[in-house]
Amino acid sequence: KAGVTQTPRYLIKTRGQQVTLSCSPISGHRSVSWYQQTPGQGLQFLFEYFSETQRNKGNFPGRFSGRQFSNSRSEMNVSTLELGDSALYLCASSDLAGSSYEQYFGPGTRLTVT
Amino acid sequence: AQSVTQPDIHITVSEGASLELRCNYSYGATPYLFWYVQSPGQGLQLLLKYFSGDTLVQGIKGFEAEFKRSQSSFNLRKPSVHWSDAAEYFCAVGAHGSSNTGKLIFGQGTTLQVKP
């Protein structure tokens, strides 16, 4: 099976702009979780989607949003970008048949905000 | 609240030497426990997991980890380190319950350097 894919891999945006990142999960996986990774804060959970519904959300401002499509692909959007949003954004997919939280990660999207 | 502590930010070992990376967690029950590895500029690769049962679990690349409930620990070990093991290692906890669905809590990571 193909792994989790994320596009684009690298992105440079200007403060105040918005950005959309895409994640395609492993075939058959219906849960997609998003994480932000920064040197200062480490890996932090953003949100999780399952069957097109957001089931859980981390402690991030409303500028961070996401959605999931019927084919389980997911997008996350960040509006009004701030310098502090520069990070590696990782998505992970899971087959929740066993509710195991075993997650498989994509390579990430490196977002730089200038 | 759940939390994960990796006490060692950076560890250096010689190639061929044994390795132990420490992980302590805080959680009211037995959580799901994971070790992931991240090479520079890459995503996270799952090394091994513990859900229940045998407290010594085997993973990929020759890694193993032991769950010790009394110490709230889940330390990662490898008997002989290879230069290709140099990377950052993350311990993670998955808690139970609907409010924790899809969420892993990560430690701050341990960077492993391997000396030739």
PDB file of C-alpha atoms in Angstrom:
ATOM      1  CA  LYS A   1       0.000   0.000   0.000  1.00  0.00           C
ATOM      2  CA  ALA A   2       1.106   3.499  -0.677  1.00  0.00           C
ATOM      3  CA  GLY A   3       1.880   5.570   2.385  1.00  0.00           C
ATOM      4  CA  VAL A   4       0.437   8.858   3.510  1.00  0.00           C
ATOM      5  CA  THR A   5       1.119  11.614   1.018  1.00  0.00           C
ATOM      6  CA  GLN A   6       1.151  15.338   1.657  1.00  0.00           C
ATOM      7  CA  THR A   7       1.234  18.197  -0.803  1.00  0.00           C
ATOM      8  CA  PRO A   8       2.947  20.495  -1.232  1.00  0.00           C
ATOM      9  CA  ARG A   9       6.148  19.490   0.532  1.00  0.00           C
ATOM     10  CA  TYR A  10       7.407  23.051   0.865  1.00  0.00           C
ATOM     11  CA  LEU A  11       5.580  26.340   0.937  1.00  0.00           C
ATOM     12  CA  ILE A  12       6.591  29.954   1.468  1.00  0.00           C
ATOM     13  CA  LYS A  13       3.886  32.461   2.308  1.00  0.00           C
ATOM     14  CA  THR A  14       3.703  36.040   3.456  1.00  0.00           C
ATOM     15  CA  ARG A  15       2.228  37.133   6.770  1.00  0.00           C
ATOM     16  CA  GLY A  16      -1.490  37.775   6.415  1.00  0.00           C
ATOM     17  CA  GLN A  17      -2.017  35.303   3.576  1.00  0.00           C
ATOM     18  CA  GLN A  18      -3.845  32.025   3.870  1.00  0.00           C
ATOM     19  CA  VAL A  19      -2.668  28.539   2.985  1.00  0.00           C
ATOM     20  CA  THR A  20      -4.208  25.143   2.278  1.00  0.00           C
ATOM     21  CA  LEU A  21      -2.359  21.896   2.837  1.00  0.00           C
ATOM     22  CA  SER A  22      -3.473  18.527   1.544  1.00  0.00           C
ATOM     23  CA  CYS A  23      -3.181  15.008   2.925  1.00  0.00           C
ATOM     24  CA  SER A  24      -4.068  11.686   1.304  1.00  0.00           C
ATOM     25  CA  PRO A  25      -4.283   8.847   3.824  1.00  0.00           C
ATOM     26  CA  ILE A  26      -3.320   5.227   3.369  1.00  0.00           C
ATOM     27  CA  SER A  27      -5.940   3.431   1.337  1.00  0.00           C
ATOM     28  CA  GLY A  28      -8.688   2.195   3.622  1.00  0.00           C
ATOM     29  CA  HIS A  29      -7.801   4.481   6.497  1.00  0.00           C
ATOM     30  CA  ARG A  30     -10.680   6.712   7.479  1.00  0.00           C
ATOM     31  CA  SER A  31      -9.138   8.782  10.248  1.00  0.00           C
ATOM     32  CA  VAL A  32      -6.791  11.660   9.561  1.00  0.00           C
ATOM     33  CA  SER A  33      -5.038  13.627  12.282  1.00  0.00           C
ATOM     34  CA  TRP A  34      -2.997  16.788  11.839  1.00  0.00           C
ATOM     35  CA  TYR A  35      -0.011  17.937  13.907  1.00  0.00           C
ATOM     36  CA  GLN A  36       2.178  21.017  14.010  1.00  0.00           C
ATOM     37  CA  GLN A  37       5.868  20.519  14.729  1.00  0.00           C
ATOM     38  CA  THR A  38       8.078  23.400  15.816  1.00  0.00           C
ATOM     39  CA  PRO A  39      11.452  23.460  17.574  1.00  0.00           C
ATOM     40  CA  GLY A  40      10.001  25.298  20.546  1.00  0.00           C
ATOM     41  CA  GLN A  41       6.682  23.533  21.080  1.00  0.00           C
ATOM     42  CA  GLY A  42       7.440  20.131  19.620  1.00  0.00           C
ATOM     43  CA  LEU A  43       4.638  18.051  18.143  1.00  0.00           C
ATOM     44  CA  GLN A  44       1.187  19.386  18.905  1.00  0.00           C
ATOM     45  CA  PHE A  45      -2.156  17.944  17.899  1.00  0.00           C
ATOM     46  CA  LEU A  46      -4.313  20.172  15.717  1.00  0.00           C
ATOM     47  CA  PHE A  47      -7.433  18.112  14.930  1.00  0.00           C
ATOM     48  CA  GLU A  48      -8.733  14.765  13.802  1.00  0.00           C
ATOM     49  CA  TYR A  49     -11.290  13.888  11.149  1.00  0.00           C
ATOM     50  CA  PHE A  50     -13.225  10.701  10.637  1.00  0.00           C
ATOM     51  CA  SER A  51     -15.900  10.137   8.020  1.00  0.00           C
ATOM     52  CA  GLU A  52     -15.882  13.833   7.104  1.00  0.00           C
ATOM     53  CA  THR A  53     -16.507  14.899  10.710  1.00  0.00           C
ATOM     54  CA  GLN A  54     -14.126  16.640  13.045  1.00  0.00           C
ATOM     55  CA  ARG A  55     -14.087  14.509  16.156  1.00  0.00           C
ATOM     56  CA  ASN A  56     -11.350  16.143  18.162  1.00  0.00           C
ATOM     57  CA  LYS A  57      -9.565  19.456  18.214  1.00  0.00           C
ATOM     58  CA  GLY A  58      -6.400  20.675  19.875  1.00  0.00           C
ATOM     59  CA  ASN A  59      -5.718  24.003  21.491  1.00  0.00           C
ATOM     60  CA  PHE A  60      -5.174  26.147  18.416  1.00  0.00           C
ATOM     61  CA  PRO A  61      -6.903  29.386  17.367  1.00  0.00           C
ATOM     62  CA  GLY A  62      -9.798  29.384  14.950  1.00  0.00           C
ATOM     63  CA  ARG A  63      -7.467  30.442  12.125  1.00  0.00           C
ATOM     64  CA  PHE A  64      -6.614  26.768  11.876  1.00  0.00           C
ATOM     65  CA  SER A  65      -9.332  24.726  10.249  1.00  0.00           C
ATOM     66  CA  GLY A  66      -9.701  21.555   8.302  1.00  0.00           C
ATOM     67  CA  ARG A  67     -12.026  19.306   6.448  1.00  0.00           C
ATOM     68  CA  GLN A  68     -12.241  15.788   5.150  1.00  0.00           C
ATOM     69  CA  PHE A  69     -13.723  14.571   1.928  1.00  0.00           C
ATOM     70  CA  SER A  70     -15.730  11.451   1.207  1.00  0.00           C
ATOM     71  CA  ASN A  71     -12.590   9.684  -0.079  1.00  0.00           C
ATOM     72  CA  SER A  72     -10.918  10.396   3.302  1.00  0.00           C
ATOM     73  CA  ARG A  73      -8.520  12.939   1.844  1.00  0.00           C
ATOM     74  CA  SER A  74      -8.114  15.878   4.169  1.00  0.00           C
ATOM     75  CA  GLU A  75      -7.118  19.498   3.912  1.00  0.00           C
ATOM     76  CA  MET A  76      -6.116  21.961   6.539  1.00  0.00           C
ATOM     77  CA  ASN A  77      -6.309  25.691   6.135  1.00  0.00           C
ATOM     78  CA  VAL A  78      -4.563  28.446   7.995  1.00  0.00           C
ATOM     79  CA  SER A  79      -5.902  31.937   7.492  1.00  0.00           C
ATOM     80  CA  THR A  80      -4.207  35.244   8.272  1.00  0.00           C
ATOM     81  CA  LEU A  81      -0.797  33.668   8.589  1.00  0.00           C
ATOM     82  CA  GLU A  82       1.525  34.782  11.355  1.00  0.00           C
ATOM     83  CA  LEU A  83       5.278  34.361  11.581  1.00  0.00           C
ATOM     84  CA  GLY A  84       4.757  31.848  14.380  1.00  0.00           C
ATOM     85  CA  ASP A  85       2.865  29.557  12.033  1.00  0.00           C
ATOM     86  CA  SER A  86       6.124  28.587  10.392  1.00  0.00           C
ATOM     87  CA  ALA A  87       6.377  24.881  11.099  1.00  0.00           C
ATOM     88  CA  LEU A  88       6.361  21.374   9.740  1.00  0.00           C
ATOM     89  CA  TYR A  89       2.752  20.248   9.394  1.00  0.00           C
ATOM     90  CA  LEU A  90       2.290  16.519   9.597  1.00  0.00           C
ATOM     91  CA  CYS A  91      -0.744  14.474   8.878  1.00  0.00           C
ATOM     92  CA  ALA A  92      -1.268  10.924  10.012  1.00  0.00           C
ATOM     93  CA  SER A  93      -3.823   8.326   9.076  1.00  0.00           C
ATOM     94  CA  SER A  94      -5.257   5.512  11.085  1.00  0.00           C
ATOM     95  CA  ASP A  95      -7.429   2.502  10.560  1.00  0.00           C
ATOM     96  CA  LEU A  96      -9.661   2.825  13.576  1.00  0.00           C
ATOM     97  CA  ALA A  97     -11.194  -0.604  13.252  1.00  0.00           C
ATOM     98  CA  GLY A  98      -9.424  -1.486  16.462  1.00  0.00           C
ATOM     99  CA  SER A  99      -9.466   2.037  17.919  1.00  0.00           C
ATOM    100  CA  SER A 100      -5.792   1.650  18.538  1.00  0.00           C
ATOM    101  CA  TYR A 101      -4.624   5.169  17.737  1.00  0.00           C
ATOM    102  CA  GLU A 102      -1.836   3.598  15.738  1.00  0.00           C
ATOM    103  CA  GLN A 103      -1.025   6.383  13.328  1.00  0.00           C
ATOM    104  CA  TYR A 104       1.054   6.462  10.167  1.00  0.00           C
ATOM    105  CA  PHE A 105       2.607   9.760   9.233  1.00  0.00           C
ATOM    106  CA  GLY A 106       3.243  11.507   5.972  1.00  0.00           C
ATOM    107  CA  PRO A 107       6.470  13.356   5.144  1.00  0.00           C
ATOM    108  CA  GLY A 108       5.017  16.701   6.154  1.00  0.00           C
ATOM    109  CA  THR A 109       4.625  20.126   4.586  1.00  0.00           C
ATOM    110  CA  ARG A 110       7.263  22.652   5.566  1.00  0.00           C
ATOM    111  CA  LEU A 111       5.542  26.052   5.806  1.00  0.00           C
ATOM    112  CA  THR A 112       7.647  29.187   6.044  1.00  0.00           C
ATOM    113  CA  VAL A 113       5.906  32.474   6.752  1.00  0.00           C
ATOM    114  CA  THR A 114       7.870  35.645   5.951  1.00  0.00           C
TER     115      THR A 114
ATOM    116  CA  ALA B   1      -3.896  15.606  31.913  1.00  0.00           C
ATOM    117  CA  GLN B   2      -1.738  13.197  30.014  1.00  0.00           C
ATOM    118  CA  SER B   3       1.913  14.023  29.476  1.00  0.00           C
ATOM    119  CA  VAL B   4       5.077  12.411  28.191  1.00  0.00           C
ATOM    120  CA  THR B   5       8.596  13.159  29.359  1.00  0.00           C
ATOM    121  CA  GLN B   6      11.766  12.216  27.584  1.00  0.00           C
ATOM    122  CA  PRO B   7      14.466  13.226  30.059  1.00  0.00           C
ATOM    123  CA  ASP B   8      17.349  13.111  27.600  1.00  0.00           C
ATOM    124  CA  ILE B   9      17.337  15.789  24.913  1.00  0.00           C
ATOM    125  CA  HIS B  10      20.508  14.546  23.267  1.00  0.00           C
ATOM    126  CA  ILE B  11      22.390  11.248  23.510  1.00  0.00           C
ATOM    127  CA  THR B  12      25.642  10.216  21.855  1.00  0.00           C
ATOM    128  CA  VAL B  13      26.674   6.575  21.593  1.00  0.00           C
ATOM    129  CA  SER B  14      29.405   4.780  19.717  1.00  0.00           C
ATOM    130  CA  GLU B  15      28.504   2.553  16.823  1.00  0.00           C
ATOM    131  CA  GLY B  16      28.049  -0.978  18.075  1.00  0.00           C
ATOM    132  CA  ALA B  17      27.239   0.116  21.617  1.00  0.00           C
ATOM    133  CA  SER B  18      23.893  -0.512  23.276  1.00  0.00           C
ATOM    134  CA  LEU B  19      21.221   2.150  23.512  1.00  0.00           C
ATOM    135  CA  GLU B  20      18.452   2.993  25.930  1.00  0.00           C
ATOM    136  CA  LEU B  21      16.169   5.990  25.458  1.00  0.00           C
ATOM    137  CA  ARG B  22      13.967   6.883  28.379  1.00  0.00           C
ATOM    138  CA  CYS B  23      10.287   7.734  28.336  1.00  0.00           C
ATOM    139  CA  ASN B  24       7.974   8.436  31.260  1.00  0.00           C
ATOM    140  CA  TYR B  25       4.284   9.127  30.950  1.00  0.00           C
ATOM    141  CA  SER B  26       1.555  10.494  33.129  1.00  0.00           C
ATOM    142  CA  TYR B  27      -1.884   8.956  32.705  1.00  0.00           C
ATOM    143  CA  GLY B  28      -4.491   7.520  35.024  1.00  0.00           C
ATOM    144  CA  ALA B  29      -4.780   4.192  33.264  1.00  0.00           C
ATOM    145  CA  THR B  30      -2.617   2.162  30.937  1.00  0.00           C
ATOM    146  CA  PRO B  31      -2.359   4.159  27.746  1.00  0.00           C
ATOM    147  CA  TYR B  32      -1.427   3.108  24.275  1.00  0.00           C
ATOM    148  CA  LEU B  33       2.333   3.673  23.956  1.00  0.00           C
ATOM    149  CA  PHE B  34       4.423   4.291  20.872  1.00  0.00           C
ATOM    150  CA  TRP B  35       7.944   5.046  19.752  1.00  0.00           C
ATOM    151  CA  TYR B  36       8.493   6.930  16.518  1.00  0.00           C
ATOM    152  CA  VAL B  37      11.695   7.899  14.713  1.00  0.00           C
ATOM    153  CA  GLN B  38      12.195  10.975  12.556  1.00  0.00           C
ATOM    154  CA  SER B  39      15.093  11.551  10.195  1.00  0.00           C
ATOM    155  CA  PRO B  40      15.919  15.156   9.267  1.00  0.00           C
ATOM    156  CA  GLY B  41      13.262  16.694   7.070  1.00  0.00           C
ATOM    157  CA  GLN B  42      11.103  13.589   7.164  1.00  0.00           C
ATOM    158  CA  GLY B  43       7.893  12.448   8.748  1.00  0.00           C
ATOM    159  CA  LEU B  44       7.620  10.064  11.669  1.00  0.00           C
ATOM    160  CA  GLN B  45       8.083   6.337  11.278  1.00  0.00           C
ATOM    161  CA  LEU B  46       6.457   3.983  13.778  1.00  0.00           C
ATOM    162  CA  LEU B  47       9.068   1.790  15.473  1.00  0.00           C
ATOM    163  CA  LEU B  48       6.865  -0.136  17.870  1.00  0.00           C
ATOM    164  CA  LYS B  49       3.715   0.004  19.965  1.00  0.00           C
ATOM    165  CA  TYR B  50       2.281  -1.329  23.202  1.00  0.00           C
ATOM    166  CA  PHE B  51      -1.405  -1.816  23.795  1.00  0.00           C
ATOM    167  CA  SER B  52      -1.618  -4.631  26.319  1.00  0.00           C
ATOM    168  CA  GLY B  53      -0.207  -8.042  27.148  1.00  0.00           C
ATOM    169  CA  ASP B  54       3.490  -8.864  27.081  1.00  0.00           C
ATOM    170  CA  THR B  55       5.337  -5.874  28.476  1.00  0.00           C
ATOM    171  CA  LEU B  56       8.356  -6.392  26.233  1.00  0.00           C
ATOM    172  CA  VAL B  57       7.548  -5.461  22.661  1.00  0.00           C
ATOM    173  CA  GLN B  58       9.637  -5.903  19.575  1.00  0.00           C
ATOM    174  CA  GLY B  59       9.728  -3.398  16.758  1.00  0.00           C
ATOM    175  CA  ILE B  60      11.385  -2.745  13.468  1.00  0.00           C
ATOM    176  CA  LYS B  61      15.107  -2.152  12.910  1.00  0.00           C
ATOM    177  CA  GLY B  62      16.055  -4.281  15.933  1.00  0.00           C
ATOM    178  CA  PHE B  63      14.425  -2.022  18.528  1.00  0.00           C
ATOM    179  CA  GLU B  64      12.510  -3.192  21.558  1.00  0.00           C
ATOM    180  CA  ALA B  65      10.761  -1.435  24.417  1.00  0.00           C
ATOM    181  CA  GLU B  66       9.634  -2.472  27.862  1.00  0.00           C
ATOM    182  CA  PHE B  67       6.498  -1.205  29.561  1.00  0.00           C
ATOM    183  CA  LYS B  68       6.841  -0.869  33.327  1.00  0.00           C
ATOM    184  CA  ARG B  69       3.566   0.092  34.939  1.00  0.00           C
ATOM    185  CA  SER B  70       5.084   0.681  38.384  1.00  0.00           C
ATOM    186  CA  GLN B  71       7.505   3.225  36.947  1.00  0.00           C
ATOM    187  CA  SER B  72       5.161   4.674  34.295  1.00  0.00           C
ATOM    188  CA  SER B  73       7.946   4.099  31.820  1.00  0.00           C
ATOM    189  CA  PHE B  74       8.305   2.795  28.299  1.00  0.00           C
ATOM    190  CA  ASN B  75      12.025   2.804  27.522  1.00  0.00           C
ATOM    191  CA  LEU B  76      13.372   2.036  24.066  1.00  0.00           C
ATOM    192  CA  ARG B  77      16.413  -0.214  23.679  1.00  0.00           C
ATOM    193  CA  LYS B  78      18.686  -1.548  21.000  1.00  0.00           C
ATOM    194  CA  PRO B  79      21.575  -3.919  21.711  1.00  0.00           C
ATOM    195  CA  SER B  80      23.911  -2.614  18.999  1.00  0.00           C
ATOM    196  CA  VAL B  81      23.517   0.781  17.372  1.00  0.00           C
ATOM    197  CA  HIS B  82      24.260   1.395  13.700  1.00  0.00           C
ATOM    198  CA  TRP B  83      25.298   4.726  12.206  1.00  0.00           C
ATOM    199  CA  SER B  84      21.986   4.811  10.327  1.00  0.00           C
ATOM    200  CA  ASP B  85      20.118   4.952  13.653  1.00  0.00           C
ATOM    201  CA  ALA B  86      21.141   8.590  14.108  1.00  0.00           C
ATOM    202  CA  ALA B  87      17.834  10.477  14.178  1.00  0.00           C
ATOM    203  CA  GLU B  88      15.306  11.987  16.554  1.00  0.00           C
ATOM    204  CA  TYR B  89      13.187   9.622  18.593  1.00  0.00           C
ATOM    205  CA  PHE B  90       9.754  10.412  19.986  1.00  0.00           C
ATOM    206  CA  CYS B  91       7.769   8.607  22.615  1.00  0.00           C
ATOM    207  CA  ALA B  92       4.006   9.076  22.357  1.00  0.00           C
ATOM    208  CA  VAL B  93       0.895   8.263  24.334  1.00  0.00           C
ATOM    209  CA  GLY B  94      -2.585   7.639  23.020  1.00  0.00           C
ATOM    210  CA  ALA B  95      -5.202   8.056  25.712  1.00  0.00           C
ATOM    211  CA  HIS B  96      -8.591   6.402  25.863  1.00  0.00           C
ATOM    212  CA  GLY B  97     -11.991   7.992  25.532  1.00  0.00           C
ATOM    213  CA  SER B  98     -13.931   9.957  22.968  1.00  0.00           C
ATOM    214  CA  SER B  99     -12.306  13.241  23.963  1.00  0.00           C
ATOM    215  CA  ASN B 100      -8.904  11.808  23.054  1.00  0.00           C
ATOM    216  CA  THR B 101      -9.797  10.212  19.776  1.00  0.00           C
ATOM    217  CA  GLY B 102      -7.165  10.516  17.071  1.00  0.00           C
ATOM    218  CA  LYS B 103      -4.790  12.378  19.361  1.00  0.00           C
ATOM    219  CA  LEU B 104      -1.276  11.365  20.276  1.00  0.00           C
ATOM    220  CA  ILE B 105       0.676  13.226  22.925  1.00  0.00           C
ATOM    221  CA  PHE B 106       4.375  13.365  22.203  1.00  0.00           C
ATOM    222  CA  GLY B 107       7.440  13.831  24.302  1.00  0.00           C
ATOM    223  CA  GLN B 108       9.926  16.504  23.326  1.00  0.00           C
ATOM    224  CA  GLY B 109      12.123  14.009  21.557  1.00  0.00           C
ATOM    225  CA  THR B 110      15.639  12.651  22.009  1.00  0.00           C
ATOM    226  CA  THR B 111      18.269  13.293  19.374  1.00  0.00           C
ATOM    227  CA  LEU B 112      20.582  10.357  18.911  1.00  0.00           C
ATOM    228  CA  GLN B 113      24.076  10.914  17.576  1.00  0.00           C
ATOM    229  CA  VAL B 114      26.182   7.889  16.655  1.00  0.00           C
ATOM    230  CA  LYS B 115      29.975   8.125  16.788  1.00  0.00           C
ATOM    231  CA  PRO B 116      31.965   5.989  14.359  1.00  0.00           C
TER     232      PRO B 116
END
